[in-house]
C-alpha angles and dihedrals in degrees: 000000000000116000120248095233096196093049091047092048092049090051091052092045091056090057088064091067124084105219095174128104090257087077112095088207088067102027109028122183129175117251119199099227100033106041141041126197117221117217137205096004129126117237092216093056093043092051092045094053097043102039109020100032093033091222129134140232132228115224107240123212120226118252112188090197090064100043129048091191097068118190109226123209125222122242095201099061095262122130114249123236116276140167120337105221090204088071121091117297114281096185095117096053107118094228090055091059103043133092097260134089115209118231132184095235125100118239097268096044091045093054092047093048095045091046090055093046092048093050094047093048092048091048091052092050091050093049101039107014089236126116109221097182119104140167107226115211114196131351136223113227106210142161130222091230141352089260095053122101095188111103118215125202123211123182116235109194118030120192116193107229142173127220116219128191106236135184126333114253107220092193095059096024090229137108120252121225128217126209119211134174108251095215097242123130117288101247119224120227093251092168091060092044092052093043092055093045096050103034102034104049099267098318104172123218109213119240117250106230103182092281123139110294093231090056090050091050088056091050091052091046090053091047094054099036092116088068098075098197096046120098142167118239126194097224118144123213135178110214151122124285131174118228103159096112092036089059088054089048091054094043090055094054107115090213089068093057125081127243116269089234095272133048093306135089126241092227101040092046094049112119093233092053091046089055091067114123132194090263096047118132130196 
């Protein structure tokens, strides 16, 4: 019996994805030295400044003497509560339209953490050519089953960013760090999309097509509304995510390859792809 090349390729592509709870794209937890949660910022404004305006943000330390509404970090890896986007519009608040992103870390801890993150990201780029640092906008809170009480967090929009050491602050005697969008493609959370499709009876995660994040969050909320305990939250986190195999998964999608000039497809008709057998492995 002849092999259905596309079906076989799709089967092999799926094996590239880690759909277990070890995958931070499905089960994200904060880590003290490798991630920083951003507080009291609006995803739409953050996306606009980084991506559309091609401007950067400085990471701002928390000073409890200047702010009575202190953001508190979690010691157990959970994200802390943040803005509820169903509340009245905050767009005109000055601190939502400036060049700073508020963190929960004091000035010394922030410099130490960002220094470590910057070094690790730079080292990975030098060794592999791949930037692992992303700013995650929005998370889906989900559960493995209706009987489970263990909440999972999956990032929704992932912006590839770089962290640059900026000017020295003589007042605090620390260096400031600036976050900028690196211009690469905004990578979809393919692991989450495939997890929902395979484990939740064809539940489809919408595609993010450079719309406003808040609008996309509403689309995702509508898509998962049948799962009564699931919800989308607008938290923002700077952290490391691995996309190496996901890039292979996307590259091997026949939809991303041109026609061969006839009725065929440049990928599916390639001699190497045609050589796939039932026992092939990626």
